[in-house]
Short mmCIF file of C-alpha atoms in Angstrom, two decimals:
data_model
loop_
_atom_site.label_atom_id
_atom_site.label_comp_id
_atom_site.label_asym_id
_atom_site.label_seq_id
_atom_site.Cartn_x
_atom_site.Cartn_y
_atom_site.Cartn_z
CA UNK T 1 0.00 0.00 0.00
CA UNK T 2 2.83 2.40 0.68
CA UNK T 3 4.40 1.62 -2.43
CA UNK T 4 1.29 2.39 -4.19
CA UNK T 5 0.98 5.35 -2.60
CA UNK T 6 4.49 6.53 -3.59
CA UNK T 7 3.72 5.92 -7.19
CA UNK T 8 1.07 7.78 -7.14
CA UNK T 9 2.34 10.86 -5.40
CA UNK T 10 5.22 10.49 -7.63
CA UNK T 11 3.39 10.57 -10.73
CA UNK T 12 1.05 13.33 -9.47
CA UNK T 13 4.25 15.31 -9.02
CA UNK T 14 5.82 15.14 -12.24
CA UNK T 15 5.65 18.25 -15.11
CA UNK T 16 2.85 18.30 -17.36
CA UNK T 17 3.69 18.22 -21.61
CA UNK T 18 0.12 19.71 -22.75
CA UNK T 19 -1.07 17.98 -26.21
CA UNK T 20 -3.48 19.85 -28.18
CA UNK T 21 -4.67 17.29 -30.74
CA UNK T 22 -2.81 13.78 -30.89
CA UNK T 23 0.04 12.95 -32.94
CA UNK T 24 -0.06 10.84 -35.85
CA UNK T 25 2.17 8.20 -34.17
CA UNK T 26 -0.14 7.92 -31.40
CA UNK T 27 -2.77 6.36 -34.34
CA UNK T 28 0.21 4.64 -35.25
CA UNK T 29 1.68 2.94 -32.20
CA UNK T 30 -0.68 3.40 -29.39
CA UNK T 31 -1.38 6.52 -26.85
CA UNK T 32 1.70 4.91 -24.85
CA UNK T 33 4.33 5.58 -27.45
CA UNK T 34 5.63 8.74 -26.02
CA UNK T 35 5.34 7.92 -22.41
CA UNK T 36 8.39 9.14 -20.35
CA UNK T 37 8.81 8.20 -16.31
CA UNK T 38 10.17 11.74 -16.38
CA UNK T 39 6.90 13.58 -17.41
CA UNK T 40 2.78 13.43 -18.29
CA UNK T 41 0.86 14.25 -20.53
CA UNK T 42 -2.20 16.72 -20.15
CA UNK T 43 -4.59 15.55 -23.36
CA UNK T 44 -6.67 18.88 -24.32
CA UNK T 45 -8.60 16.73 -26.74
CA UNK T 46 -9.53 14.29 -23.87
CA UNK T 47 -11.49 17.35 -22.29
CA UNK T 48 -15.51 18.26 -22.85
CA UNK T 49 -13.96 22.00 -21.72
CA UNK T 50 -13.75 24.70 -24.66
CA UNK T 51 -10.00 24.78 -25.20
CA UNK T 52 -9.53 27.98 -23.68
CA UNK T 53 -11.14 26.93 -20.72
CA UNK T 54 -9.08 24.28 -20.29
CA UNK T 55 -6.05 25.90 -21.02
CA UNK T 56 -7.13 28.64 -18.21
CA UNK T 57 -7.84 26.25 -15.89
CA UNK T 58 -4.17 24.04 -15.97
CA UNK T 59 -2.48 27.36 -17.14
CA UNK T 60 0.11 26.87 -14.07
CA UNK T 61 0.54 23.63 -14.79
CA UNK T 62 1.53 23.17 -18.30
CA UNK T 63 5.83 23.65 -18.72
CA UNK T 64 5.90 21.94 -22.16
CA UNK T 65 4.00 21.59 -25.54
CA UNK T 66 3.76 18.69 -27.72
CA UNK T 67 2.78 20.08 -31.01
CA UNK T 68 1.98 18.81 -34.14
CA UNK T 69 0.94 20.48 -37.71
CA UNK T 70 -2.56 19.59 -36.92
CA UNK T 71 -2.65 21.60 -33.90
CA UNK T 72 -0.93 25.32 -34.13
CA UNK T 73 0.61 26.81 -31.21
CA UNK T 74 -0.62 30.06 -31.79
CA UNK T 75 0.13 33.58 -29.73
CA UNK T 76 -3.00 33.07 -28.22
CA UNK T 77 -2.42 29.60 -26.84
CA UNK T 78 0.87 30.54 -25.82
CA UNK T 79 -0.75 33.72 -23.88
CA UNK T 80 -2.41 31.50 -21.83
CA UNK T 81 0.26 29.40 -20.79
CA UNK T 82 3.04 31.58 -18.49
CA UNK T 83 4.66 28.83 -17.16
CA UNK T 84 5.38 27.61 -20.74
CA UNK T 85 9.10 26.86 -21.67
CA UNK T 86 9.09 24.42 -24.46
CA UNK T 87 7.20 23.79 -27.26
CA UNK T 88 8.78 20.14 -29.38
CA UNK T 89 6.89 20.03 -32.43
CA UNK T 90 6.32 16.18 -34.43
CA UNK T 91 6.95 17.91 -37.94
CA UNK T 92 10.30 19.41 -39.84
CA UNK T 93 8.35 22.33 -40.67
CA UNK T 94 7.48 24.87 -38.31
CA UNK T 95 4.54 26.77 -40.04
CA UNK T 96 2.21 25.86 -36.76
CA UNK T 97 3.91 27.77 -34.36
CA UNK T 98 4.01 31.00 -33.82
CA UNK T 99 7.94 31.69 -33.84
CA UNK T 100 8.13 34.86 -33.04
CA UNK T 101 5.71 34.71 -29.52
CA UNK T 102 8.28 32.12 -28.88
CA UNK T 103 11.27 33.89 -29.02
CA UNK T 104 9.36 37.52 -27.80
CA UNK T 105 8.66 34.94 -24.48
CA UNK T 106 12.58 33.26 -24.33
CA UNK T 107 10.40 29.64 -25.01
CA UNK T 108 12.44 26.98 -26.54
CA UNK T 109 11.55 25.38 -29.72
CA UNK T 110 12.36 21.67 -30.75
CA UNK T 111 11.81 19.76 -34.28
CA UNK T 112 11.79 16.57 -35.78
CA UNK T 113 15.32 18.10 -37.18
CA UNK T 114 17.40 15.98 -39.52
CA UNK T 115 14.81 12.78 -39.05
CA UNK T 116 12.54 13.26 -41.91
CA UNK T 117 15.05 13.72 -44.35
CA UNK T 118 16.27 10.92 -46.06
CA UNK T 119 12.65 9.09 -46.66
CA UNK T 120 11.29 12.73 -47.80
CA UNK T 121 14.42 12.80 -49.83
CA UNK T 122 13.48 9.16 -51.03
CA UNK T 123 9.67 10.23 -52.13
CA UNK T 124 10.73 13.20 -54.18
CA UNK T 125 12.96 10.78 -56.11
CA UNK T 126 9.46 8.56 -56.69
CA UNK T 127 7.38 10.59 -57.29
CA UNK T 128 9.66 12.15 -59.81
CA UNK T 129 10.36 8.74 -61.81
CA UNK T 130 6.62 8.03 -61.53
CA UNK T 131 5.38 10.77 -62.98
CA UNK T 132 8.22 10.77 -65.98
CA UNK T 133 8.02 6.73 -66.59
CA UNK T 134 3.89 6.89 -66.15
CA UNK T 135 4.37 3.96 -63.37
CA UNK T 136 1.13 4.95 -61.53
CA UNK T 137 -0.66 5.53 -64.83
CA UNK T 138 0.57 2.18 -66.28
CA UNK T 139 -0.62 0.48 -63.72
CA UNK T 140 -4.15 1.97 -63.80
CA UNK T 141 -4.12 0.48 -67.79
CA UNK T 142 -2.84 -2.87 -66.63
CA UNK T 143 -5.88 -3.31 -64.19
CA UNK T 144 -8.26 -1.65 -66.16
CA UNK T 145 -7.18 -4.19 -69.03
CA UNK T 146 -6.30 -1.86 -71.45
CA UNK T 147 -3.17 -3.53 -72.90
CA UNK T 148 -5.10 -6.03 -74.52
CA UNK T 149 -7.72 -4.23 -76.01
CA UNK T 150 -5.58 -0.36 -76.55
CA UNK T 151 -1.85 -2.46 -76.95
CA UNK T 152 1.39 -0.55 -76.33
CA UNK T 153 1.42 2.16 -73.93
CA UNK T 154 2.77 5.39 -74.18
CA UNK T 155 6.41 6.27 -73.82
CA UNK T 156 7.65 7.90 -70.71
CA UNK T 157 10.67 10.39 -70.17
CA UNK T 158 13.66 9.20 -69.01
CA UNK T 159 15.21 10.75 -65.57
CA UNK T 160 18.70 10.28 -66.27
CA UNK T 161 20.37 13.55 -67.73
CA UNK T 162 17.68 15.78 -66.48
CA UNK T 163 18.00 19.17 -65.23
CA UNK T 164 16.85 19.68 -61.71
CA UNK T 165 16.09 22.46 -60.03
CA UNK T 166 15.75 22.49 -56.03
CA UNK T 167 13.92 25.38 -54.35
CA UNK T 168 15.09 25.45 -51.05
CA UNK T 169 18.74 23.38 -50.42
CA UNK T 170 18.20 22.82 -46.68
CA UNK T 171 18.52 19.25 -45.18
CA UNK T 172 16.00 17.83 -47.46
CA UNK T 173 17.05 19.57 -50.40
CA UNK T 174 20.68 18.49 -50.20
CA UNK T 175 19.63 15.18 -49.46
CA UNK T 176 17.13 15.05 -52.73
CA UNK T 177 20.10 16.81 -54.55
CA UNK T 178 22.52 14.04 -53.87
CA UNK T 179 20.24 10.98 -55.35
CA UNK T 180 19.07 12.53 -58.34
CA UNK T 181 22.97 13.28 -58.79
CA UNK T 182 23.67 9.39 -58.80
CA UNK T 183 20.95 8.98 -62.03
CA UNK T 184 23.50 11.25 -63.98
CA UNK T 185 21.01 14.33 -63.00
CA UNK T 186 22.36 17.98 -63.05
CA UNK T 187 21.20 20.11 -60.09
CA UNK T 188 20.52 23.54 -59.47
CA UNK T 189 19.07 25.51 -56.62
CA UNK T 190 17.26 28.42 -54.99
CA UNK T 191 18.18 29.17 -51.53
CA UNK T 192 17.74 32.26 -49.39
CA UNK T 193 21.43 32.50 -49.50
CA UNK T 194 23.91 31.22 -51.80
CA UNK T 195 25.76 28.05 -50.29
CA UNK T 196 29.35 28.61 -50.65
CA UNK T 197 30.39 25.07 -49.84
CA UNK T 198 28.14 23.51 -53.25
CA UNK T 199 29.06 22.71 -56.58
CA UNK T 200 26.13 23.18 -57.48
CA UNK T 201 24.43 26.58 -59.66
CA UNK T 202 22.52 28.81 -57.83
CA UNK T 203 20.21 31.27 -59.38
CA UNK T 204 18.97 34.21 -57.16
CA UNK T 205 15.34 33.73 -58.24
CA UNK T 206 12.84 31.08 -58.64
CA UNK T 207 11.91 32.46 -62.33
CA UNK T 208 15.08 31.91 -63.57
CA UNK T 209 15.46 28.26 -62.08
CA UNK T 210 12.39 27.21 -63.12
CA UNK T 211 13.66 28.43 -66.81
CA UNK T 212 16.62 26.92 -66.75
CA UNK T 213 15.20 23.07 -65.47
CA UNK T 214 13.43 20.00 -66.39
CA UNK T 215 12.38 19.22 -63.06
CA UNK T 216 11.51 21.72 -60.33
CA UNK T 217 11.57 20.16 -56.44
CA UNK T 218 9.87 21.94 -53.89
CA UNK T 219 11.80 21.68 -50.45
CA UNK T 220 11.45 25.04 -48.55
CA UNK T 221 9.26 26.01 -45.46
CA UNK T 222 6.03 28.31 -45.85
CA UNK T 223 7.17 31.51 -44.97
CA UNK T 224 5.01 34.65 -45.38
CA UNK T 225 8.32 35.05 -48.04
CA UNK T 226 7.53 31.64 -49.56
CA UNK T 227 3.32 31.71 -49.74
CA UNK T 228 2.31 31.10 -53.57
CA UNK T 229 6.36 31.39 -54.54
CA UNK T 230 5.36 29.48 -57.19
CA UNK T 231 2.73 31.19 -59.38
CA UNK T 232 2.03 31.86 -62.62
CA UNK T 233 5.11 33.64 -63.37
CA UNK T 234 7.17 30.59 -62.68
CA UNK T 235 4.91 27.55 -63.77
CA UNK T 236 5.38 29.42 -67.47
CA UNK T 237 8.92 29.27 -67.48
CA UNK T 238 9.04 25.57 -65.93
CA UNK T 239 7.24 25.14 -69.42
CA UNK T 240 5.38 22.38 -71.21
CA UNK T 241 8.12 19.86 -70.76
CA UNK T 242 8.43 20.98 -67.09
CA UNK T 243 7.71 18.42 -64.76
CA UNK T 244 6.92 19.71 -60.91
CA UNK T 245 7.05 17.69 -57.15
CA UNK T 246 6.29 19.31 -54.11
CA UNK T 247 7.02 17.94 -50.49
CA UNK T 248 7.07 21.20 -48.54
CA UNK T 249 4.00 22.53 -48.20
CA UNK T 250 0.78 23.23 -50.34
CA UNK T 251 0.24 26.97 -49.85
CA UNK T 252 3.68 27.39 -51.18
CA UNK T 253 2.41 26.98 -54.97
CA UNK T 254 -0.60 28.44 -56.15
CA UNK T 255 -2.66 25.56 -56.49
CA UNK T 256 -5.64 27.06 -58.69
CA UNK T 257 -2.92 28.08 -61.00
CA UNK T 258 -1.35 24.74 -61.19
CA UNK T 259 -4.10 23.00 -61.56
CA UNK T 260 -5.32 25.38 -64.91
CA UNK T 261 -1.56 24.54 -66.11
CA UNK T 262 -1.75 20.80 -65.89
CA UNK T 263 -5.56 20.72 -67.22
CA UNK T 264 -4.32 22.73 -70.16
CA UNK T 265 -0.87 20.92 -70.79
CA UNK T 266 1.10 23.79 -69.95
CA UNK T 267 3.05 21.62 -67.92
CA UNK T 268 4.34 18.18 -68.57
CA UNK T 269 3.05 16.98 -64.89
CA UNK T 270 3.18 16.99 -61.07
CA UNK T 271 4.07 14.74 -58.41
CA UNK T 272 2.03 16.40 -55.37
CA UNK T 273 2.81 14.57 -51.56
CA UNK T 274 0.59 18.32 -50.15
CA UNK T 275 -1.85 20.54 -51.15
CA UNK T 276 -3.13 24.09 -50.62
CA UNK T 277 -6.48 22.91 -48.40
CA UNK T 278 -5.79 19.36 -47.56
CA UNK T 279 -7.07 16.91 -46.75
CA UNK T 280 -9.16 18.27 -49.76
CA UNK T 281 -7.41 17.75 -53.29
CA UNK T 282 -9.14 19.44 -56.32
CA UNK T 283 -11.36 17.12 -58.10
CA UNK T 284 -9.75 18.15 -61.28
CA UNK T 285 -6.56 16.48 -60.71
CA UNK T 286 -8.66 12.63 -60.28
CA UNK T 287 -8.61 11.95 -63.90
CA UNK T 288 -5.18 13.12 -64.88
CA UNK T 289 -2.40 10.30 -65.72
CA UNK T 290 -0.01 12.82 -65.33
CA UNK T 291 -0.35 13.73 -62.11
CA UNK T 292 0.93 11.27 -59.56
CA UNK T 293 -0.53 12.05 -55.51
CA UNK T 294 0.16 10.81 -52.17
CA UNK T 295 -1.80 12.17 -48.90
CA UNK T 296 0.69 14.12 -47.24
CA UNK T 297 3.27 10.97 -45.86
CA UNK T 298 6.19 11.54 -47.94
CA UNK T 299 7.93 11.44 -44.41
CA UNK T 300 6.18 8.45 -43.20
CA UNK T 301 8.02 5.30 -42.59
CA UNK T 302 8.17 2.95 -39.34
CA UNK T 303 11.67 3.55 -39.10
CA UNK T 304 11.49 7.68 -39.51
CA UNK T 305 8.51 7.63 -37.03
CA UNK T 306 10.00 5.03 -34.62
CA UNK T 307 13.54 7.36 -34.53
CA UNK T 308 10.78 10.54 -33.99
CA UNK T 309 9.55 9.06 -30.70
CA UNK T 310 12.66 8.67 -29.41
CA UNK T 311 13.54 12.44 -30.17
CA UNK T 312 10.48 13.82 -28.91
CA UNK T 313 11.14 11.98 -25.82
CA UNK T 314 14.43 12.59 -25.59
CA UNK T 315 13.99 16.43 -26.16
CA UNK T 316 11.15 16.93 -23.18
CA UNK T 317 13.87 14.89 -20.71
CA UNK T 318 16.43 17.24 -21.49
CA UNK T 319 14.34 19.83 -21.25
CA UNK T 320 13.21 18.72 -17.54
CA UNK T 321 16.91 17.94 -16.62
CA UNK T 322 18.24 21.27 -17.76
CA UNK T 323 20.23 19.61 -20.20
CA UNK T 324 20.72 20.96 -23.82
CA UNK T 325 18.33 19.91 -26.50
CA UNK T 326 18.57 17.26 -28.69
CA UNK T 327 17.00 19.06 -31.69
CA UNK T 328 16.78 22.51 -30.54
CA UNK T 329 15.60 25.37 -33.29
CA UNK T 330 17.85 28.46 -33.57
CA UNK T 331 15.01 30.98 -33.28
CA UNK T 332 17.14 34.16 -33.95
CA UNK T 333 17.38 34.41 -37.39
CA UNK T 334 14.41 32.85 -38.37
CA UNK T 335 12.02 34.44 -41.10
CA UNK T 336 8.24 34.60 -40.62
CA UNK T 337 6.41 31.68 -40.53
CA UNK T 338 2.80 31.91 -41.92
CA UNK T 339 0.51 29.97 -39.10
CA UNK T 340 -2.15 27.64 -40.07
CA UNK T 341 -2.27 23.97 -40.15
CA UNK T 342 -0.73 22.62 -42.81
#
């Protein structure tokens, strides 16, 4: 009986990590996946209270945030919350949380970091030979049984040799940039800065990259900078052999504009992981062969989401140990990041 009691005062007295809507590995693994004997979750979603009634009424509790892109931490969450000191988002991207309330308020900020990177790096590359070889379309004729009523079907494009063009060469990009280098690809980028230590050509503007490649890879964050970066303007000089993939973020491309380029072949095709208003897609992408979608998991893989628990984890401990972060985001010279979910 003592011992029971000791648990439970123990476990009373740990810190509280607030979670605003669950993670996706929680769907995936169980509720359990995150546990820590070093903290506890407080589960917002759990509550019948309005959220800001709940948040006022464990306001002194809460020390940490577990955050994911489905749930913003917003300035007004964050207002509510003055014990707050860390806020460890599931996602590479950081469009959810509002950066600068963070830093105005000295509260950490943790990411997935480097984790994502190699299987996002990995989709680009597929989605990329799909849509050039026509694997997803092929398919569709092979079950439809079209090959032995229609016969051959149409070529595809080969990859090799193709000019590349990477709009944002942070971990992602560089990863992305090194494969498509190994199928004999030539690569060129658009950064916020020039990166003095790559060989590769950098061209101050996404006009003139999009001119100047075959293939144009979306791997920047949604910035108020980056929000419909890719517009008209640039889907024209990608051209009608142009072929497109984004993995960022929807909102970063102008999605009614992309969608009239596609319809009207102005634009070889598109290999599209996130959209502008997911989880809706527009209907008028469904019927095109040349388009090739996936619902927003070009990060998702056991192992990616298996080495993201332990992260997460490991980032709250260190957090409640004083210790340094594992993945810890350098908010000081960080541009604006537009809020919203996706």
């Amino acid at each position: 009986m003592a011992a029971e009691n000791q648990s439970h005062t123990s476990q009373s007295d740990l810190p509280y990590v607030l979670i605003l809507k669950p993670p996706p590995s929680f769907a995936l693994f169980g509720d359990h996946v995150l546990d820590s004997p070093r903290f506890q979750y407080l589960k917002a979603y759990e509550s019948p209270l309005p959220l800001p009634q709940f948040l006022h009424t464990h306001a002194h509790s809460v020390q940490a945030v577990l955050s994911s892109g489905r749930a913003p931490v917003t300035a007004d969450t964050i207002c509510l919350l003055p014990r707050l000191g860390l806020v460890v988002t599931t996602s590479q991207g950081l469009n959810h949380i509002d950066l600068s309330e963070c830093r105005r308020r000295g509260i950490a900020v943790a990411s997935a970091g480097n984790t994502y990177s190699a299987d996002c790096a990995d989709s680009v590359v597929g989605l990329l030979i799909d849509v050039l070889r026509k694997i997803s379309a092929a398919n569709r004729y092979v079950k439809q049984g079209l090959w032995s009523s229609q016969g051959v079907y149409p070529l595809g494009y080969k990859l090799g040799g193709k000019r590349v063009g990477i709009v944002g060469l942070g971990s992602i990009g560089t990863e992305v940039a090194k494969r498509l280098e190994a199928f004999g690809c030539s690569i060129s980028y658009n950064s916020r800065t020039k990166k003095p230590l790559v060989p590769y050509t950098f061209y101050p503007n996404v006009v003139q990259l999009a001119a100047n490649c075959d293939a144009l890879i979306i791997c920047c964050a949604l910035t108020d900078e980056t929000y419909h970066l890719i517009n008209k303007e640039v889907l024209s000089a990608l051209g009608k052999d142009g072929v497109i993939i984004n993995i960022a973020r929807g909102p970063i491309i102008d999605e009614k504009e992309l969608v009239r380029c596609l319809v009207k072949g102005e634009i070889r095709g598109a290999g599209l992981d996130v959209f502008e208003h997911e989880p809706d897609v527009p209907v008028e992408l469904f019927e095109l062969d040349n388009v090739v979608m996936s619902p927003h998991n070009a990060v998702f893989t056991r192992e990616s989401f298996e080495d993201l628990c332990k992260l997460v984890v490991g980032n709250f401990e260190a957090f409640f140990s004083n210790e340094p972060l594992l993945s810890p985001v350098a908010l000081d010279h960080l541009p604006h990041f537009s809020g919203g979910k996706d």
